[in-house]
mmCIF file of C-alpha atoms and ligand atoms in Angstrom:
data_model
loop_
_atom_site.group_PDB
_atom_site.id
_atom_site.type_symbol
_atom_site.label_atom_id
_atom_site.label_comp_id
_atom_site.label_asym_id
_atom_site.label_seq_id
_atom_site.Cartn_x
_atom_site.Cartn_y
_atom_site.Cartn_z
ATOM 1 C CA UNK N 22 161.100 -5.210 143.289
ATOM 2 C CA UNK N 23 160.640 -1.738 141.901
ATOM 3 C CA UNK N 24 163.735 0.143 140.876
ATOM 4 C CA UNK N 25 163.522 3.918 140.822
ATOM 5 C CA UNK N 26 164.931 5.988 137.984
ATOM 6 C CA UNK N 27 168.440 6.565 139.263
ATOM 7 C CA UNK N 28 168.957 9.575 137.015
ATOM 8 C CA UNK N 29 166.726 11.475 139.468
ATOM 9 C CA UNK N 30 169.125 10.553 142.249
ATOM 10 C CA UNK N 31 171.861 12.541 140.514
ATOM 11 C CA UNK N 32 170.030 15.805 141.190
ATOM 12 C CA UNK N 33 171.678 17.691 144.045
ATOM 13 C CA UNK N 34 169.169 19.071 146.578
ATOM 14 C CA UNK N 35 165.679 20.218 145.669
ATOM 15 C CA UNK N 36 164.480 22.588 142.940
ATOM 16 C CA UNK N 37 165.997 26.040 143.530
ATOM 17 C CA UNK N 38 162.738 27.875 144.175
ATOM 18 C CA UNK N 39 161.455 25.113 146.465
ATOM 19 C CA UNK N 40 164.615 25.432 148.582
ATOM 20 C CA UNK N 41 164.143 29.186 148.824
ATOM 21 C CA UNK N 42 160.441 28.815 149.636
ATOM 22 C CA UNK N 43 161.283 26.402 152.450
ATOM 23 C CA UNK N 44 163.941 28.699 153.937
ATOM 24 C CA UNK N 45 161.614 31.702 153.815
ATOM 25 C CA UNK N 46 158.753 29.755 155.407
ATOM 26 C CA UNK N 47 160.998 28.635 158.266
ATOM 27 C CA UNK N 48 162.101 32.234 158.812
ATOM 28 C CA UNK N 49 158.530 33.442 158.714
ATOM 29 C CA UNK N 50 157.352 30.867 161.292
ATOM 30 C CA UNK N 51 160.251 31.797 163.603
ATOM 31 C CA UNK N 52 159.656 35.544 163.109
ATOM 32 C CA UNK N 53 155.899 36.051 162.767
ATOM 33 C CA UNK N 54 156.132 39.804 163.445
ATOM 34 C CA UNK N 55 158.501 40.541 160.543
ATOM 35 C CA UNK N 56 157.192 41.854 157.221
ATOM 36 C CA UNK N 57 159.012 39.834 154.589
ATOM 37 C CA UNK N 58 159.327 41.335 151.098
ATOM 38 C CA UNK N 59 159.611 38.623 148.454
ATOM 39 C CA UNK N 60 161.659 39.538 145.409
ATOM 40 C CA UNK N 61 162.878 35.983 144.878
ATOM 41 C CA UNK N 62 160.850 33.873 142.435
ATOM 42 C CA UNK N 63 159.748 35.760 139.334
ATOM 43 C CA UNK N 64 156.055 35.590 140.170
ATOM 44 C CA UNK N 65 153.729 38.428 139.165
ATOM 45 C CA UNK N 66 151.719 40.439 141.692
ATOM 46 C CA UNK N 67 149.364 42.564 139.534
ATOM 47 C CA UNK N 68 145.841 41.190 138.995
ATOM 48 C CA UNK N 69 144.675 40.024 135.578
ATOM 49 C CA UNK N 70 143.467 42.974 133.493
ATOM 50 C CA UNK N 71 139.765 43.721 132.757
ATOM 51 C CA UNK N 72 139.831 42.450 129.153
ATOM 52 C CA UNK N 73 141.336 39.135 130.270
ATOM 53 C CA UNK N 74 138.861 38.780 133.124
ATOM 54 C CA UNK N 75 135.951 39.451 130.744
ATOM 55 C CA UNK N 76 137.227 36.831 128.288
ATOM 56 C CA UNK N 77 137.497 34.313 131.138
ATOM 57 C CA UNK N 78 133.956 35.093 132.377
ATOM 58 C CA UNK N 79 132.497 34.888 128.861
ATOM 59 C CA UNK N 80 134.203 31.552 128.258
ATOM 60 C CA UNK N 81 132.919 30.202 131.582
ATOM 61 C CA UNK N 82 129.393 31.211 130.541
ATOM 62 C CA UNK N 83 129.837 29.363 127.242
ATOM 63 C CA UNK N 84 130.749 26.236 129.175
ATOM 64 C CA UNK N 85 127.390 26.434 131.014
ATOM 65 C CA UNK N 86 125.316 26.059 127.820
ATOM 66 C CA UNK N 87 125.003 22.824 125.841
ATOM 67 C CA UNK N 88 125.359 24.582 122.463
ATOM 68 C CA UNK N 89 128.650 26.266 123.355
ATOM 69 C CA UNK N 90 130.079 23.776 125.830
ATOM 70 C CA UNK N 91 133.535 22.396 124.901
ATOM 71 C CA UNK N 92 135.132 19.129 125.928
ATOM 72 C CA UNK N 93 138.724 18.190 125.089
ATOM 73 C CA UNK N 94 140.595 21.010 123.431
ATOM 74 C CA UNK N 95 142.442 20.232 120.187
ATOM 75 C CA UNK N 96 145.732 18.856 121.482
ATOM 76 C CA UNK N 97 147.884 21.389 119.627
ATOM 77 C CA UNK N 98 145.699 24.390 120.528
ATOM 78 C CA UNK N 99 142.548 26.124 119.255
ATOM 79 C CA UNK N 100 142.895 27.731 115.827
ATOM 80 C CA UNK N 101 141.683 31.109 117.122
ATOM 81 C CA UNK N 102 144.673 31.322 119.472
ATOM 82 C CA UNK N 103 147.271 29.851 117.123
ATOM 83 C CA UNK N 104 146.340 32.329 114.409
ATOM 84 C CA UNK N 105 146.364 35.281 116.847
ATOM 85 C CA UNK N 106 149.875 34.254 117.921
ATOM 86 C CA UNK N 107 151.109 33.744 114.350
ATOM 87 C CA UNK N 108 149.849 37.160 113.325
ATOM 88 C CA UNK N 109 150.793 39.274 116.340
ATOM 89 C CA UNK N 110 153.991 37.656 117.590
ATOM 90 C CA UNK N 111 155.423 36.662 114.226
ATOM 91 C CA UNK N 112 153.888 38.078 110.996
ATOM 92 C CA UNK N 113 153.734 41.595 112.478
ATOM 93 C CA UNK N 114 157.464 41.333 113.240
ATOM 94 C CA UNK N 115 158.273 40.061 109.773
ATOM 95 C CA UNK N 116 158.818 36.456 110.914
ATOM 96 C CA UNK N 117 157.611 33.584 108.782
ATOM 97 C CA UNK N 118 155.803 31.291 111.226
ATOM 98 C CA UNK N 119 152.595 29.466 110.293
ATOM 99 C CA UNK N 120 149.644 28.811 112.621
ATOM 100 C CA UNK N 121 150.280 25.076 112.527
ATOM 101 C CA UNK N 122 153.893 25.485 113.651
ATOM 102 C CA UNK N 123 152.607 26.749 117.017
ATOM 103 C CA UNK N 124 151.898 24.286 119.834
ATOM 104 C CA UNK N 125 149.792 25.747 122.652
ATOM 105 C CA UNK N 126 150.619 24.464 126.129
ATOM 106 C CA UNK N 127 150.219 25.139 129.829
ATOM 107 C CA UNK N 128 153.384 27.223 129.989
ATOM 108 C CA UNK N 129 157.028 27.592 129.081
ATOM 109 C CA UNK N 130 158.287 25.829 132.207
ATOM 110 C CA UNK N 131 156.730 22.514 131.209
ATOM 111 C CA UNK N 132 157.716 22.951 127.564
ATOM 112 C CA UNK N 133 161.316 23.801 128.454
ATOM 113 C CA UNK N 134 161.475 20.719 130.683
ATOM 114 C CA UNK N 135 159.719 18.385 128.233
ATOM 115 C CA UNK N 136 161.236 19.375 124.910
ATOM 116 C CA UNK N 137 164.413 17.343 125.537
ATOM 117 C CA UNK N 138 162.319 14.144 125.267
ATOM 118 C CA UNK N 139 162.353 14.298 121.462
ATOM 119 C CA UNK N 140 166.155 14.091 121.316
ATOM 120 C CA UNK N 141 168.446 11.104 121.686
ATOM 121 C CA UNK N 142 170.015 10.391 125.047
ATOM 122 C CA UNK N 143 173.396 10.772 123.331
ATOM 123 C CA UNK N 144 172.856 14.424 122.461
ATOM 124 C CA UNK N 145 175.189 16.810 124.194
ATOM 125 C CA UNK N 146 173.592 19.940 125.623
ATOM 126 C CA UNK N 147 175.139 23.381 126.054
ATOM 127 C CA UNK N 148 173.713 25.855 128.546
ATOM 128 C CA UNK N 149 174.523 29.354 129.662
ATOM 129 C CA UNK N 150 176.046 29.561 133.118
ATOM 130 C CA UNK N 151 174.195 30.931 135.108
ATOM 131 C CA UNK N 152 171.023 29.329 133.729
ATOM 132 C CA UNK N 153 167.319 28.782 134.470
ATOM 133 C CA UNK N 154 167.607 25.469 136.375
ATOM 134 C CA UNK N 155 164.861 23.626 134.462
ATOM 135 C CA UNK N 156 167.007 23.125 131.335
ATOM 136 C CA UNK N 157 169.755 21.292 133.218
ATOM 137 C CA UNK N 158 167.556 19.479 135.743
ATOM 138 C CA UNK N 159 165.272 18.032 133.043
ATOM 139 C CA UNK N 160 168.299 16.701 131.153
ATOM 140 C CA UNK N 161 169.646 15.183 134.378
ATOM 141 C CA UNK N 162 166.313 13.416 134.914
ATOM 142 C CA UNK N 163 166.510 11.925 131.455
ATOM 143 C CA UNK N 164 170.098 10.714 131.850
ATOM 144 C CA UNK N 165 171.726 13.124 129.427
ATOM 145 C CA UNK N 166 173.771 15.259 131.825
ATOM 146 C CA UNK N 167 176.181 12.703 133.287
ATOM 147 C CA UNK N 168 177.234 12.859 136.924
ATOM 148 C CA UNK N 169 177.316 15.794 139.279
ATOM 149 C CA UNK N 170 180.791 16.994 140.169
ATOM 150 C CA UNK N 171 180.195 18.479 143.579
ATOM 151 C CA UNK N 172 183.314 20.603 143.914
ATOM 152 C CA UNK N 173 182.668 22.246 140.539
ATOM 153 C CA UNK N 174 178.888 22.490 140.889
ATOM 154 C CA UNK N 175 178.531 21.019 137.374
ATOM 155 C CA UNK N 176 177.390 17.929 135.512
ATOM 156 C CA UNK N 177 180.232 16.291 133.637
ATOM 157 C CA UNK N 178 178.446 15.794 130.292
ATOM 158 C CA UNK N 179 177.001 19.303 130.031
ATOM 159 C CA UNK N 180 178.789 22.098 128.192
ATOM 160 C CA UNK N 181 178.584 25.214 130.366
ATOM 161 C CA UNK N 182 179.014 28.556 128.601
ATOM 162 C CA UNK N 183 180.076 31.095 131.230
ATOM 163 C CA UNK N 184 178.166 34.378 131.067
ATOM 164 C CA UNK N 185 180.194 36.738 133.200
ATOM 165 C CA UNK N 186 180.842 40.444 133.311
ATOM 166 C CA UNK N 187 183.791 39.836 130.937
ATOM 167 C CA UNK N 188 181.378 38.510 128.291
ATOM 168 C CA UNK N 189 178.667 41.101 129.037
ATOM 169 C CA UNK N 190 176.736 38.205 130.538
ATOM 170 C CA UNK N 191 176.323 36.663 127.071
ATOM 171 C CA UNK N 192 177.589 33.196 126.078
ATOM 172 C CA UNK N 193 180.444 32.616 123.657
ATOM 173 C CA UNK N 194 180.580 29.836 121.074
ATOM 174 C CA UNK N 195 181.979 26.831 123.011
ATOM 175 C CA UNK N 196 185.167 24.958 122.094
ATOM 176 C CA UNK N 197 183.316 21.649 121.942
ATOM 177 C CA UNK N 198 180.332 21.408 119.562
ATOM 178 C CA UNK N 199 177.005 20.663 121.273
ATOM 179 C CA UNK N 200 173.901 19.092 119.691
ATOM 180 C CA UNK N 201 171.352 21.110 121.644
ATOM 181 C CA UNK N 202 171.974 24.733 122.630
ATOM 182 C CA UNK N 203 169.738 26.376 125.216
ATOM 183 C CA UNK N 204 169.575 30.158 124.932
ATOM 184 C CA UNK N 205 167.318 32.528 126.868
ATOM 185 C CA UNK N 206 166.997 36.205 125.950
ATOM 186 C CA UNK N 207 166.153 38.498 127.645
ATOM 187 C CA UNK N 208 168.028 36.332 130.066
ATOM 188 C CA UNK N 209 166.814 34.750 133.232
ATOM 189 C CA UNK N 210 168.597 35.268 135.635
ATOM 190 C CA UNK N 211 170.975 38.034 134.511
ATOM 191 C CA UNK N 212 168.538 40.217 132.548
ATOM 192 C CA UNK N 213 171.133 40.451 129.744
ATOM 193 C CA UNK N 214 170.246 40.583 126.055
ATOM 194 C CA UNK N 215 172.165 40.271 122.795
ATOM 195 C CA UNK N 216 171.799 42.364 119.647
ATOM 196 C CA UNK N 217 170.353 40.729 116.552
ATOM 197 C CA UNK N 218 173.798 40.447 114.921
ATOM 198 C CA UNK N 219 175.023 38.360 117.870
ATOM 199 C CA UNK N 220 171.981 36.069 117.809
ATOM 200 C CA UNK N 221 172.508 35.637 114.062
ATOM 201 C CA UNK N 222 175.972 34.196 114.861
ATOM 202 C CA UNK N 223 174.342 31.486 116.982
ATOM 203 C CA UNK N 224 171.858 30.629 114.244
ATOM 204 C CA UNK N 225 174.673 30.393 111.684
ATOM 205 C CA UNK N 226 176.732 28.264 114.061
ATOM 206 C CA UNK N 227 173.832 25.874 114.789
ATOM 207 C CA UNK N 228 173.089 25.458 111.084
ATOM 208 C CA UNK N 229 176.765 24.859 110.352
ATOM 209 C CA UNK N 230 177.298 22.136 112.947
ATOM 210 C CA UNK N 231 173.810 20.583 112.695
ATOM 211 C CA UNK N 232 172.679 21.598 116.185
ATOM 212 C CA UNK N 233 169.301 22.775 117.379
ATOM 213 C CA UNK N 234 168.758 25.935 119.445
ATOM 214 C CA UNK N 235 166.059 25.921 122.108
ATOM 215 C CA UNK N 236 165.342 29.613 122.434
ATOM 216 C CA UNK N 237 163.444 30.700 125.535
ATOM 217 C CA UNK N 238 161.836 34.082 124.850
ATOM 218 C CA UNK N 239 159.554 34.166 127.909
ATOM 219 C CA UNK N 240 160.628 37.730 128.760
ATOM 220 C CA UNK N 241 160.289 39.167 125.239
ATOM 221 C CA UNK N 242 157.623 41.702 126.299
ATOM 222 C CA UNK N 243 160.189 43.473 128.499
ATOM 223 C CA UNK N 244 162.483 44.464 125.634
ATOM 224 C CA UNK N 245 162.806 48.244 125.496
ATOM 225 C CA UNK N 246 165.836 48.707 123.230
ATOM 226 C CA UNK N 247 165.578 48.726 119.442
ATOM 227 C CA UNK N 248 168.343 46.384 118.408
ATOM 228 C CA UNK N 249 167.255 43.528 120.655
ATOM 229 C CA UNK N 250 165.439 40.746 118.756
ATOM 230 C CA UNK N 251 161.994 39.737 120.056
ATOM 231 C CA UNK N 252 162.118 36.359 118.357
ATOM 232 C CA UNK N 253 164.909 34.150 117.061
ATOM 233 C CA UNK N 254 162.982 33.948 113.781
ATOM 234 C CA UNK N 255 164.076 37.527 113.084
ATOM 235 C CA UNK N 256 167.410 35.877 112.200
ATOM 236 C CA UNK N 257 168.001 34.418 108.772
ATOM 237 C CA UNK N 258 168.133 30.620 108.761
ATOM 238 C CA UNK N 259 166.414 30.166 112.148
ATOM 239 C CA UNK N 260 163.633 28.144 110.537
ATOM 240 C CA UNK N 261 166.041 25.239 110.035
ATOM 241 C CA UNK N 262 167.570 25.154 113.521
ATOM 242 C CA UNK N 263 165.520 26.959 116.185
ATOM 243 C CA UNK N 264 162.671 26.053 118.492
ATOM 244 C CA UNK N 265 161.180 29.002 120.372
ATOM 245 C CA UNK N 266 159.417 28.901 123.741
ATOM 246 C CA UNK N 267 156.991 31.620 124.816
ATOM 247 C CA UNK N 268 154.887 32.286 127.873
ATOM 248 C CA UNK N 269 151.823 34.326 128.860
ATOM 249 C CA UNK N 270 153.023 34.368 132.486
ATOM 250 C CA UNK N 271 155.336 37.338 132.510
ATOM 251 C CA UNK N 272 153.622 39.655 130.015
ATOM 252 C CA UNK N 273 149.955 39.014 130.869
ATOM 253 C CA UNK N 274 150.313 37.772 134.444
ATOM 254 C CA UNK N 275 149.217 34.169 133.761
ATOM 255 C CA UNK N 276 151.546 32.485 136.296
ATOM 256 C CA UNK N 277 148.480 31.081 138.059
ATOM 257 C CA UNK N 278 146.362 30.708 134.912
ATOM 258 C CA UNK N 279 148.930 28.704 132.886
ATOM 259 C CA UNK N 280 149.394 29.270 129.175
ATOM 260 C CA UNK N 281 152.370 29.233 126.825
ATOM 261 C CA UNK N 282 153.417 27.905 123.462
ATOM 262 C CA UNK N 283 156.291 26.360 121.554
ATOM 263 C CA UNK N 284 157.134 27.075 117.936
ATOM 264 C CA UNK N 285 158.709 24.330 115.826
ATOM 265 C CA UNK N 286 159.123 25.252 112.158
ATOM 266 C CA UNK N 287 158.506 22.388 109.750
ATOM 267 C CA UNK N 288 161.910 23.064 108.163
ATOM 268 C CA UNK N 289 163.852 21.585 111.092
ATOM 269 C CA UNK N 290 164.783 18.086 110.073
ATOM 270 C CA UNK N 291 167.476 15.665 111.238
ATOM 271 C CA UNK N 292 168.049 12.255 109.605
ATOM 272 C CA UNK N 293 164.913 12.827 107.531
ATOM 273 C CA UNK N 294 162.742 13.310 110.647
ATOM 274 C CA UNK N 295 160.896 16.551 111.282
ATOM 275 C CA UNK N 296 161.062 17.708 114.910
ATOM 276 C CA UNK N 297 157.595 19.183 114.346
ATOM 277 C CA UNK N 298 156.188 15.693 113.793
ATOM 278 C CA UNK N 299 157.895 14.308 116.906
ATOM 279 C CA UNK N 300 156.632 17.088 119.155
ATOM 280 C CA UNK N 301 153.125 16.760 117.692
ATOM 281 C CA UNK N 302 153.251 13.028 118.489
ATOM 282 C CA UNK N 303 154.474 13.715 122.010
ATOM 283 C CA UNK N 304 151.901 16.452 122.598
ATOM 284 C CA UNK N 305 149.084 14.265 121.260
ATOM 285 C CA UNK N 306 150.068 11.351 123.485
ATOM 286 C CA UNK N 307 150.874 13.100 126.753
ATOM 287 C CA UNK N 308 148.794 16.259 126.732
ATOM 288 C CA UNK N 309 145.107 17.074 126.407
ATOM 289 C CA UNK N 310 145.434 20.737 125.548
ATOM 290 C CA UNK N 311 145.210 23.940 127.581
ATOM 291 C CA UNK N 312 141.637 24.625 128.770
ATOM 292 C CA UNK N 313 139.276 26.464 126.381
ATOM 293 C CA UNK N 314 138.643 29.130 129.038
ATOM 294 C CA UNK N 315 142.358 29.839 129.340
ATOM 295 C CA UNK N 316 142.943 29.879 125.581
ATOM 296 C CA UNK N 317 140.109 32.438 125.225
ATOM 297 C CA UNK N 318 141.911 34.565 127.811
ATOM 298 C CA UNK N 319 145.084 34.144 125.731
ATOM 299 C CA UNK N 320 143.254 35.328 122.613
ATOM 300 C CA UNK N 321 142.123 38.443 124.516
ATOM 301 C CA UNK N 322 145.765 39.339 125.167
ATOM 302 C CA UNK N 323 146.036 40.130 121.431
ATOM 303 C CA UNK N 324 142.920 42.354 121.249
ATOM 304 C CA UNK N 325 143.606 46.107 120.995
ATOM 305 C CA UNK N 326 142.377 46.665 124.568
ATOM 306 C CA UNK N 327 144.262 43.616 125.809
ATOM 307 C CA UNK N 328 147.500 44.842 124.265
ATOM 308 C CA UNK N 329 147.107 48.249 125.901
ATOM 309 C CA UNK N 330 146.480 46.701 129.314
ATOM 310 C CA UNK N 331 149.382 44.283 128.995
ATOM 311 C CA UNK N 332 151.666 47.198 128.096
ATOM 312 C CA UNK N 333 150.489 48.785 131.360
ATOM 313 C CA UNK N 334 151.507 45.684 133.337
ATOM 314 C CA UNK N 335 154.940 45.570 131.743
ATOM 315 C CA UNK N 336 155.441 49.309 132.356
ATOM 316 C CA UNK N 337 154.444 48.860 135.991
ATOM 317 C CA UNK N 338 157.073 46.174 136.558
ATOM 318 C CA UNK N 339 159.717 48.034 134.573
ATOM 319 C CA UNK N 340 159.217 51.076 136.810
ATOM 320 C CA UNK N 341 160.116 48.748 139.689
ATOM 321 C CA UNK N 342 163.116 47.483 137.725
ATOM 322 C CA UNK N 343 164.551 50.955 137.234
ATOM 323 C CA UNK N 344 163.882 51.834 140.872
ATOM 324 C CA UNK N 345 165.924 48.836 141.996
ATOM 325 C CA UNK N 346 168.625 49.424 139.399
ATOM 326 C CA UNK N 347 169.087 53.111 140.150
ATOM 327 C CA UNK N 348 168.681 52.749 143.928
ATOM 328 C CA UNK N 349 171.291 50.022 144.223
ATOM 329 C CA UNK N 350 173.657 51.762 141.823
ATOM 330 C CA UNK N 351 173.500 54.935 143.909
ATOM 331 C CA UNK N 352 174.253 52.903 147.007
ATOM 332 C CA UNK N 353 177.429 51.581 145.362
ATOM 333 C CA UNK N 354 176.280 48.143 144.219
ATOM 334 C CA UNK N 355 177.462 46.731 140.888
ATOM 335 C CA UNK N 356 174.211 46.017 139.045
ATOM 336 C CA UNK N 357 173.077 45.014 135.569
ATOM 337 C CA UNK N 358 169.916 43.823 133.794
ATOM 338 C CA UNK N 359 166.634 45.596 134.496
ATOM 339 C CA UNK N 360 166.484 47.462 131.153
ATOM 340 C CA UNK N 361 165.107 44.795 128.805
ATOM 341 C CA UNK N 362 164.126 42.340 131.532
ATOM 342 C CA UNK N 363 162.344 42.269 134.898
ATOM 343 C CA UNK N 364 165.460 40.919 136.639
ATOM 344 C CA UNK N 365 168.285 42.830 138.291
ATOM 345 C CA UNK N 366 171.594 41.037 138.681
ATOM 346 C CA UNK N 367 173.897 42.371 141.369
ATOM 347 C CA UNK N 368 177.323 41.567 142.643
ATOM 348 C CA UNK N 369 177.227 40.605 146.307
ATOM 349 C CA UNK N 370 179.095 43.090 148.510
ATOM 350 C CA UNK N 371 182.300 42.297 150.410
ATOM 351 C CA UNK N 372 182.916 39.092 148.445
ATOM 352 C CA UNK N 373 180.016 37.367 150.219
ATOM 353 C CA UNK N 374 178.826 34.090 148.677
ATOM 354 C CA UNK N 375 175.391 34.207 147.079
ATOM 355 C CA UNK N 376 173.785 32.106 149.810
ATOM 356 C CA UNK N 377 175.472 34.110 152.600
ATOM 357 C CA UNK N 378 174.046 37.271 151.053
ATOM 358 C CA UNK N 379 170.633 35.578 150.816
ATOM 359 C CA UNK N 380 170.718 34.790 154.565
ATOM 360 C CA UNK N 381 172.083 38.242 155.373
ATOM 361 C CA UNK N 382 169.259 40.048 153.545
ATOM 362 C CA UNK N 383 166.603 37.738 154.934
ATOM 363 C CA UNK N 384 167.822 38.069 158.522
ATOM 364 C CA UNK N 385 168.803 41.742 158.555
ATOM 365 C CA UNK N 386 166.156 43.404 156.393
ATOM 366 C CA UNK N 387 163.678 40.598 155.667
ATOM 367 C CA UNK N 388 164.072 40.859 151.902
ATOM 368 C CA UNK N 389 164.086 37.702 149.774
ATOM 369 C CA UNK N 390 166.072 37.428 146.550
ATOM 370 C CA UNK N 391 167.584 34.532 144.624
ATOM 371 C CA UNK N 392 171.219 33.487 145.141
ATOM 372 C CA UNK N 393 173.113 33.554 141.848
ATOM 373 C CA UNK N 394 174.900 30.291 142.711
ATOM 374 C CA UNK N 395 171.524 28.532 142.470
ATOM 375 C CA UNK N 396 171.639 29.170 138.704
ATOM 376 C CA UNK N 397 175.094 27.662 138.157
ATOM 377 C CA UNK N 398 178.745 28.026 139.181
ATOM 378 C CA UNK N 399 179.278 31.339 137.359
ATOM 379 C CA UNK N 400 176.385 32.794 139.367
ATOM 380 C CA UNK N 401 178.420 32.518 142.572
ATOM 381 C CA UNK N 402 178.991 35.960 144.076
ATOM 382 C CA UNK N 403 175.843 37.307 142.392
ATOM 383 C CA UNK N 404 172.254 37.777 143.453
ATOM 384 C CA UNK N 405 168.977 38.240 141.538
ATOM 385 C CA UNK N 406 166.117 40.570 142.485
ATOM 386 C CA UNK N 407 162.849 40.557 140.570
ATOM 387 C CA UNK N 408 160.812 43.565 139.539
ATOM 388 C CA UNK N 409 157.558 41.614 139.911
ATOM 389 C CA UNK N 410 156.732 42.922 143.408
ATOM 390 C CA UNK N 411 154.310 45.753 144.112
ATOM 391 C CA UNK N 412 155.773 49.222 143.648
ATOM 392 C CA UNK N 413 155.381 49.985 147.373
ATOM 393 C CA UNK N 414 157.183 46.827 148.440
ATOM 394 C CA UNK N 415 159.907 47.401 145.847
ATOM 395 C CA UNK N 416 160.569 50.899 147.166
ATOM 396 C CA UNK N 417 160.610 49.627 150.742
ATOM 397 C CA UNK N 418 162.950 46.741 149.873
ATOM 398 C CA UNK N 419 165.451 49.029 148.125
ATOM 399 C CA UNK N 420 165.233 51.416 151.051
ATOM 400 C CA UNK N 421 165.975 48.646 153.528
ATOM 401 C CA UNK N 422 168.871 47.237 151.468
ATOM 402 C CA UNK N 423 170.526 50.580 150.820
ATOM 403 C CA UNK N 424 170.420 51.493 154.535
ATOM 404 C CA UNK N 425 172.394 48.396 155.468
HETATM 405 C C1 MLT E 24 162.088 32.474 138.016
HETATM 406 O O1 MLT E 24 161.944 33.070 139.072
HETATM 407 O O2 MLT E 24 163.184 32.224 137.529
HETATM 408 C C2 MLT E 24 160.865 32.070 137.278
HETATM 409 O O3 MLT E 24 159.735 32.601 137.854
HETATM 410 C C3 MLT E 24 160.686 30.650 137.287
HETATM 411 C C4 MLT E 24 159.690 30.256 136.268
HETATM 412 O O4 MLT E 24 159.217 31.064 135.471
HETATM 413 O O5 MLT E 24 159.392 29.073 136.266
#
């Protein structure tokens, strides 16, 4: 008889954003006359820009002609995209990353969930708390996280690094040494960042103890302050310890198009094995490459026109972010984030739990956010709003919340 993978059974409840989606749908069916404003999941609302649309159309036309038709994409990505990434995201920022250290994929969510496969089951992971749930959940599924301790809201083999207002929502070096350290800056969910000097400490620490950092930089395009690093490879020594994950979802609006990439420098080696070679083997076996049409759209993101348009998208969402930040501040809420990230992190009023505040906002003013507790125990008593709505809806949501 078949036995299921019992590691999956250790996961409490369903995926955070599925739970929220279900709750909102139920509310919507019961209250069909209410206009719900969704500032929960970080999904974009602006359409793809003209340069991207043209690149998509042109690539579709190429697929209609025998001479330019393409079948399987190269499994690690087309050269035209890998070299555009290496130049624009890395060389232009003074980072030494080669084209062939870039692995093109269908997005940072899958890469951040899959990357743990190349490490031993015995590796100990450290995560920020609160944290993007995919890092922990994917390690639970693969049997690396131990058992769930319900009353603590934690897995017993995971090192949680609390990111609270006392730490400026940044992690501190843990007492116990991990093997794999997940970092995400600008941070999802808190919107916090760290200066380059602070990130350098993590790189030095990882190199010293022989750990690897999985650095999620999906929100890099939202950085507005000078001292905030755009890539971990701005730090000295990162080539021997850091993997970086990037996405086209949040900067270029590709949440429904799907494109991202992972960088693994060839200098990262443990026990004589290069992680680059392992990921290439995994990619080649389990993945057939992002579609040509989508990779052409990705290339267009780096054209001069594309860059200008993408800047416009980011500016649009950041205008929403400051509207939420300022509006809630004026109304007496304790808020942070929203300066280098499209997320605003607020303390729930009157000591409400995160989920109570979620229900309260949904029922009273029909606004959806994300309960901080869904991101980990230190998120309890906090709530996340995204800046990815339309400007009009954002203004209306802040208006409704501040009148409560
Ligand atoms: C979020 O809301 O945290 C993100 O949209 C989730 C994701 O990017 O997968």
